[in-house]
Coordinates of C-alpha atoms and ligand atoms in Angstrom, one line a residue:
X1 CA -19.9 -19.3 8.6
X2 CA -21.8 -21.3 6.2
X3 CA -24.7 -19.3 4.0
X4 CA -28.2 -20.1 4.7
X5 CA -28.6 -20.0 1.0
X6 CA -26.7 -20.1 -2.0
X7 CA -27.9 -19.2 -5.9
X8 CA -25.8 -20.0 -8.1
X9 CA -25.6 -19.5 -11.9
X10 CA -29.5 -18.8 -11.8
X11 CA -31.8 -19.0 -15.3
X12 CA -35.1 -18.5 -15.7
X13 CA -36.2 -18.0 -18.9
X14 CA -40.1 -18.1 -20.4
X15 CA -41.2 -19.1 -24.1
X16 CA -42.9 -16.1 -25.9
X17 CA -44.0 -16.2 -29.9
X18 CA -40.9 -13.9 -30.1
X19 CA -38.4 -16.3 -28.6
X20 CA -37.2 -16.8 -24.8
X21 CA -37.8 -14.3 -22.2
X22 CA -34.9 -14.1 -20.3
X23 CA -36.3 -12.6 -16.9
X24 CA -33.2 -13.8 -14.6
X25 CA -30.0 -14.6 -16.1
X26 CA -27.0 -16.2 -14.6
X27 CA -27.7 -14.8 -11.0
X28 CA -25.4 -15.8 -8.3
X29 CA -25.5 -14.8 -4.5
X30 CA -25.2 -16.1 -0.9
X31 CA -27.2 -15.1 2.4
X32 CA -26.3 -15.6 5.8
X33 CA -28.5 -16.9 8.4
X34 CA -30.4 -14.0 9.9
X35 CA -29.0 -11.6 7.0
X36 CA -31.2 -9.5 4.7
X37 CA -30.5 -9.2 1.1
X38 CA -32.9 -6.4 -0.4
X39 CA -32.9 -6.5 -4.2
X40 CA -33.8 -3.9 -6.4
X41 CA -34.8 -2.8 -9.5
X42 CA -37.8 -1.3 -12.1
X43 CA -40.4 -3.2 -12.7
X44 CA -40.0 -6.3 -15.2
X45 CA -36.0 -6.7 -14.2
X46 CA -36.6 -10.4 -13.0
X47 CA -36.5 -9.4 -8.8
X48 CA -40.2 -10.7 -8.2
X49 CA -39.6 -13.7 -10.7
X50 CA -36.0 -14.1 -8.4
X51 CA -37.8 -14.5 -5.6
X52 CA -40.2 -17.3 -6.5
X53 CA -37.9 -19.5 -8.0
X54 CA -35.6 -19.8 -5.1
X55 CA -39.0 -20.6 -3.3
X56 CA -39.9 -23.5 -6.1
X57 CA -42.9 -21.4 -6.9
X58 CA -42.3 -21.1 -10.4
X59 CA -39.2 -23.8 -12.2
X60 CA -35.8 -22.8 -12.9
X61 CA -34.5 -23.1 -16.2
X62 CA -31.0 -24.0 -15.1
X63 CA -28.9 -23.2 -11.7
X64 CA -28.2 -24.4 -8.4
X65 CA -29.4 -23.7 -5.2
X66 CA -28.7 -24.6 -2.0
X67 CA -30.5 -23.9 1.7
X68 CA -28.9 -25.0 4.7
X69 CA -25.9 -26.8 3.1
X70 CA -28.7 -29.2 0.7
X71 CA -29.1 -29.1 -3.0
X72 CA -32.8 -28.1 -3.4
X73 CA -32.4 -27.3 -7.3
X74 CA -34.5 -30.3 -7.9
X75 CA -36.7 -31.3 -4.9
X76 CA -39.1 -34.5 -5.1
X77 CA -42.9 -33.2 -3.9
X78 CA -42.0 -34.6 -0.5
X79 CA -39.0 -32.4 -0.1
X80 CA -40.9 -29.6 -1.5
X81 CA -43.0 -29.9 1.3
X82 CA -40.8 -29.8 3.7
X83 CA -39.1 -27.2 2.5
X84 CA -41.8 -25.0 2.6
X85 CA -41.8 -25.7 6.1
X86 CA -38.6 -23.4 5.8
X87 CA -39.2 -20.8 3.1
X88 CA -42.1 -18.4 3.1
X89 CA -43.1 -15.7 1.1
X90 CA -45.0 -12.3 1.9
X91 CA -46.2 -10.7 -0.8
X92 CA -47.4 -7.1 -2.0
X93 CA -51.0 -7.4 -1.6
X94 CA -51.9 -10.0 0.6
X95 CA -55.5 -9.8 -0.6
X96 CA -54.0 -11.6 -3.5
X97 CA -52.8 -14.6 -1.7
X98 CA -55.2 -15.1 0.7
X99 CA -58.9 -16.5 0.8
X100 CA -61.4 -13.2 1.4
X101 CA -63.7 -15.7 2.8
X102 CA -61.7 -16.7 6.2
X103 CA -61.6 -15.2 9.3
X104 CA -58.3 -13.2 10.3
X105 CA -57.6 -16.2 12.9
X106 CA -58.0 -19.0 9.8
X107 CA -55.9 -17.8 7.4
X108 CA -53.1 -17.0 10.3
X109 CA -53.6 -21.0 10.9
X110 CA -54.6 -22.6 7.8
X111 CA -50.6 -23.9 7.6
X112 CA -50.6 -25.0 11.2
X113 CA -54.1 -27.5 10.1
X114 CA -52.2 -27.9 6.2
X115 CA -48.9 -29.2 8.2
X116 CA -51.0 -30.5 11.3
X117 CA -48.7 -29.2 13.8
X118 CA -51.0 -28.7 16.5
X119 CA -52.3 -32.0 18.6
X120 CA -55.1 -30.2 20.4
X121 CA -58.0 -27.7 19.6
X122 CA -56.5 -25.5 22.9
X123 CA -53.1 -26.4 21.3
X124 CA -54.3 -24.6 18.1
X125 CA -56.3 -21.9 19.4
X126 CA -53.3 -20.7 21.4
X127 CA -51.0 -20.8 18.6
X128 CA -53.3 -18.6 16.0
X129 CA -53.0 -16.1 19.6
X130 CA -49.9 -16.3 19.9
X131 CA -49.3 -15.4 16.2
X132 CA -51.7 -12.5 16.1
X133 CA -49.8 -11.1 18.5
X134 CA -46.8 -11.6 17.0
X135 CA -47.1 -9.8 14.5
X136 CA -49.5 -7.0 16.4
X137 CA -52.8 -7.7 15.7
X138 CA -55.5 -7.6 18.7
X139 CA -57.5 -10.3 19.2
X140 CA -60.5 -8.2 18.6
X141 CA -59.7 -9.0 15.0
X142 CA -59.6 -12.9 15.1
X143 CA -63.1 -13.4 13.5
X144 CA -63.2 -10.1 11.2
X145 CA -62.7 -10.3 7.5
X146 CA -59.5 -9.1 5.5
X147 CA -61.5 -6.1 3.6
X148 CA -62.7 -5.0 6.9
X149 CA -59.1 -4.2 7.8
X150 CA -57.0 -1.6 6.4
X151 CA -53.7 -2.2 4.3
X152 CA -51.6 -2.4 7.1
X153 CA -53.5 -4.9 8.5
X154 CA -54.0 -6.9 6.2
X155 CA -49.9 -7.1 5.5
X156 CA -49.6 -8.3 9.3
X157 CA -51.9 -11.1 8.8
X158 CA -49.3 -12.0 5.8
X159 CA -46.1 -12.0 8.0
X160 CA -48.2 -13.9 10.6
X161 CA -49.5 -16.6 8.1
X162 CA -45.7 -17.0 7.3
X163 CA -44.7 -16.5 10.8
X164 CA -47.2 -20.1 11.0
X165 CA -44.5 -22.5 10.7
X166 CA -41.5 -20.9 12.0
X167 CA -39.5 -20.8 9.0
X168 CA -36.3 -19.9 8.6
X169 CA -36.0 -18.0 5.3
X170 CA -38.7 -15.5 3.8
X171 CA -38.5 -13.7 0.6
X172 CA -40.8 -10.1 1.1
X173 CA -42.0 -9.4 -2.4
X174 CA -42.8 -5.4 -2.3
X175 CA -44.3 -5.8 0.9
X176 CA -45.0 -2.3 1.3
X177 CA -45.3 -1.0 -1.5
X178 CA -48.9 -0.7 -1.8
X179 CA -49.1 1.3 2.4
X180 CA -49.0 4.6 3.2
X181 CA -45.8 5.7 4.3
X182 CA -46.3 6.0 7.6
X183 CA -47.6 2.5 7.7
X184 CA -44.4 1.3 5.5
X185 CA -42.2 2.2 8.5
X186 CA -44.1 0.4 11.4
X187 CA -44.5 -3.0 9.1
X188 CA -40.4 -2.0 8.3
X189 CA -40.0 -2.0 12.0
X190 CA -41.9 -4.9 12.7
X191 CA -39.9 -7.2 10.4
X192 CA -36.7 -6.2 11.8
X193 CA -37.9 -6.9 14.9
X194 CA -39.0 -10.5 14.0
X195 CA -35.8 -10.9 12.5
X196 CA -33.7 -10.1 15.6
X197 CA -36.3 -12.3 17.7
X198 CA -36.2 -15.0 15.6
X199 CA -32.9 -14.9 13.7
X200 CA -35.0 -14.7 10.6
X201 CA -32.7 -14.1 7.1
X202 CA -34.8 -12.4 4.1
X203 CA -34.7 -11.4 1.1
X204 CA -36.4 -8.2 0.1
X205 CA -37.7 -7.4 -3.2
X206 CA -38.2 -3.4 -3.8
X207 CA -38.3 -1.5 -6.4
X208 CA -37.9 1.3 -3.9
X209 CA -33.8 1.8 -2.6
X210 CA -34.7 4.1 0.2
X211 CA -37.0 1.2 1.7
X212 CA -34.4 -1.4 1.8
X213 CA -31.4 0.8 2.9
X214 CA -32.1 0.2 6.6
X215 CA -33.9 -3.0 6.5
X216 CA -30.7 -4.6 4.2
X217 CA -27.1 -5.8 5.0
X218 CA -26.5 -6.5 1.5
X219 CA -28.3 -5.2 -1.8
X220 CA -28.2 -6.8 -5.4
X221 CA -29.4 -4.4 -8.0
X222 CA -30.9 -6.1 -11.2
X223 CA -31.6 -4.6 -14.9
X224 CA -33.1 -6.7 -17.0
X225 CA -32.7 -10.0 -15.5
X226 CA -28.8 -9.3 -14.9
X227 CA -27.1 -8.0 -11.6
X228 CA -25.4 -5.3 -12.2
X229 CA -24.0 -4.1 -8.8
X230 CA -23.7 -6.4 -5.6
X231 CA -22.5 -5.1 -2.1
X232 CA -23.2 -4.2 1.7
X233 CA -26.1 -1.6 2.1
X234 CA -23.8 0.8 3.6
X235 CA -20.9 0.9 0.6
X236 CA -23.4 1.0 -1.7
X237 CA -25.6 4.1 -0.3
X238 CA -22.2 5.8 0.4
X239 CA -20.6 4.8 -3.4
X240 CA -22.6 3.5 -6.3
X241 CA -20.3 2.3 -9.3
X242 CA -22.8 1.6 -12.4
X243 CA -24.0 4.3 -14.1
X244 CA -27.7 2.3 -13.3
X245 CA -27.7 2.4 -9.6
X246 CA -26.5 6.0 -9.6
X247 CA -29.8 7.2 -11.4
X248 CA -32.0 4.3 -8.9
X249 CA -30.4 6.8 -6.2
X250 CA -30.6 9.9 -7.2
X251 CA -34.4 9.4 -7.6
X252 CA -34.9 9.0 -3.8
X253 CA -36.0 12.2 -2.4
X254 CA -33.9 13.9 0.1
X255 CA -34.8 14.3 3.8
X256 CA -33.8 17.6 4.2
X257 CA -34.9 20.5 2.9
X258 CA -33.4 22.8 0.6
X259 CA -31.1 20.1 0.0
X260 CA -30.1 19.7 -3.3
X261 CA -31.1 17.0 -6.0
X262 CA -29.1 16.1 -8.9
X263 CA -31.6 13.7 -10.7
X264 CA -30.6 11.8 -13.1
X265 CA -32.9 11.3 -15.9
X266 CA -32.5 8.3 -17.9
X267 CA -33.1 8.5 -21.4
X268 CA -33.3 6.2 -24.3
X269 CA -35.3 2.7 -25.4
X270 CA -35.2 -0.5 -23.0
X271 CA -33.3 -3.3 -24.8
X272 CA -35.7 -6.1 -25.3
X273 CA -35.6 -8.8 -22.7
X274 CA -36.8 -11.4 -25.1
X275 CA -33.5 -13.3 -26.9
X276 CA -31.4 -10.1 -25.5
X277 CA -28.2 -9.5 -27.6
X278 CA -24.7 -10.0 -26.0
X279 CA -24.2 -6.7 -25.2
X280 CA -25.2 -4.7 -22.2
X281 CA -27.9 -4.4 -21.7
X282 CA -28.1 -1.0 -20.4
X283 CA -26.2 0.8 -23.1
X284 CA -29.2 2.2 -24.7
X285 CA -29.9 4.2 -21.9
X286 CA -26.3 4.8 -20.7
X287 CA -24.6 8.4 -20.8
X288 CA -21.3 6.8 -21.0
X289 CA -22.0 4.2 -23.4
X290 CA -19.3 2.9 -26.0
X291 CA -19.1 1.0 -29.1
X292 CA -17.9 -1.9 -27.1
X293 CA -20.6 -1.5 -24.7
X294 CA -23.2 -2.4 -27.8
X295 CA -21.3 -5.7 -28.8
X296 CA -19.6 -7.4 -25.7
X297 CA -21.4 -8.4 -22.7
X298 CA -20.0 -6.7 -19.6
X299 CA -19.6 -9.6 -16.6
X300 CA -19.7 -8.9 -12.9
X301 CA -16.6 -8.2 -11.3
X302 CA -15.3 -6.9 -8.4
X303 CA -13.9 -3.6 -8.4
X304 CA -13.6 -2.5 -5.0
X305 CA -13.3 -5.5 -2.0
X306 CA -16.7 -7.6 -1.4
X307 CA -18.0 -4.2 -3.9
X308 CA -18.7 -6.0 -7.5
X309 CA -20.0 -4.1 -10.6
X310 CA -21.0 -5.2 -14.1
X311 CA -19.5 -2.4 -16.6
X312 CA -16.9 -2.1 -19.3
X313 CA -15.9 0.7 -18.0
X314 CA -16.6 1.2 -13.9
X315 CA -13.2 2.1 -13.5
X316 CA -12.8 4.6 -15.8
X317 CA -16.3 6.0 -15.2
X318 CA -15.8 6.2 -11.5
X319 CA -11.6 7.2 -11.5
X320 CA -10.8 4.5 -9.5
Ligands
LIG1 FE1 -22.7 1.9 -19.6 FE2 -21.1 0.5 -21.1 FE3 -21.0 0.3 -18.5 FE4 -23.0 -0.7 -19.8 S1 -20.9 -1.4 -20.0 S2 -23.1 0.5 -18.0 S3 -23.3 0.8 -21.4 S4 -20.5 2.1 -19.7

């Protein structure tokens, strides 16, 4: 089956006064059509930035990608626009993205009036309905006002905004991070819902590995603009190979109680993502690093079958 989308050899790097920022570096991966790959990571490892420049939101520096079998690496302004016919984005904090001053019903159909896909008023009115429902808002809400709606809300008036123009590909940028946990699960629920409907593929940004480990098929973990571990959801929250991904999971608090919790505490300084040395570049905060680890640059390999893992030494490390 041929990928919905395919990264390949992904750069995007920003000028500072201190040199170039190097906030994704040489990412590669593939998504299947109504797949979900959830990628994860701290803060600042290049997952968010990811995420927009596979949408064209921010530039590439250098890489391929291709949607649907079609270079989009460098799209004209035409074929941006259809594309984003295709690719959405829902993000964090919807307040952030959309305009306080519209109704509920206008911002769910500003893209149907921006891409005039409706012939009638009825047509229209139907459609923003339709949408609202969708995604599980009553329609006593059509004419209220985001801030008079409560987080959850607010982060279904985002998936039906994107919902708009039936794309095929969204990339969900922390978006629920900022609910309460209870409300996490039912916006959880209703995106995999949408997905099964409407054969939806995502990719899901976290920097939370218990939210994607039901929502994923596949999960990329980044450090510092590098993958360092790449496989299905379920070998990877059964086995975890780098030394990163095994502290990522030991922070997620267990369900049971009395269970017990071997946390692993990372210590040391982050290495500098600005001109980064060939090295890797989690050795300064690596129990098991080596003198090679500081001067070669480990490359992603795979270890186990479809299981791939950027590390000197994963094998030793893991006795495998
Ligand atoms: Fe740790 Fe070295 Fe592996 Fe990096 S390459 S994760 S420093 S053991």
């Amino acid at each position: 089956m041929e990928p919905l989308l395919q990264v390949k050899n992904l750069k995007k790097y920003f000028p500072t006064k201190s040199g170039m920022l190097h906030a994704v570096d040489n990412v590669s991966f593939t998504i299947e059509q109504g797949k979900t790959l959830g990628v994860v990571g701290e803060s600042g490892c290049g997952k968010s930035t990811l995420g927009r420049v596979v949408l064209h939101l921010l530039p590439a520096t250098s890489g391929e990608i291709l949607f649907d079998g079609k270079d989009i690496s460098n799209p004209s302004k035409a074929e941006l626009h259809d594309l984003r016919r295709n690719m959405q984005m829902v993000f964090q904090d919807p307040y952030s993205s959309i305009n306080p001053r519209q109704s509920v019903a206008e911002i769910i159909g500003e893209p149907l009036k921006v891409y005039k896909i409706c012939k009638t008023k009825e047509e229209y009115d139907a459609r923003v309905k339709q949408l609202m429902e969708i995604v599980g808002l009553p329609e006593r809400y059509e004419h209220s006002y985001p801030h008079e709606l409560d987080g959850g809300r607010r982060q279904r008036i985002g998936i039906g905004r994107a919902l708009a123009l039936q794309p095929k590909f969204i990339v969900c940028d922390e978006p629920v991070s900022a609910l309460d946990v209870s409300i996490q699960a039912q916006i959880l629920n209703l995106m995999m819902d949408l997905q099964d409907e409407m054969n939806l593929t995502y990719i899901f940004v976290t920097h939370d590995l218990s939210v994607v480990k039901h929502i994923s098929d596949d999960i990329m973990v980044m450090y510092l603009g590098v993958v360092v571990e790449k496989s299905s959801a379920k070998e990877l929250f059964s086995r975890q190979l780098h030394p990163y991904t095994k502290a990522l999971l030991s922070a997620i608090p267990r369900a049971k109680i009395g269970e017990r919790k071997n946390r692993i505490l990372l210590k040391g300084e982050l290495t500098s993502p600005i001109e980064p040395p060939k090295a890797c570049r989690f050795a300064p905060r690596c129990p098991y690093a080596k003198e090679k680890c500081f001067s070669q640059e480990p490359v992603l390999e795979e270890i186990l079958p479809e299981h791939f893992v950027c590390c000197h030494y994963v094998r030793e490390i893991n006795q495998l």
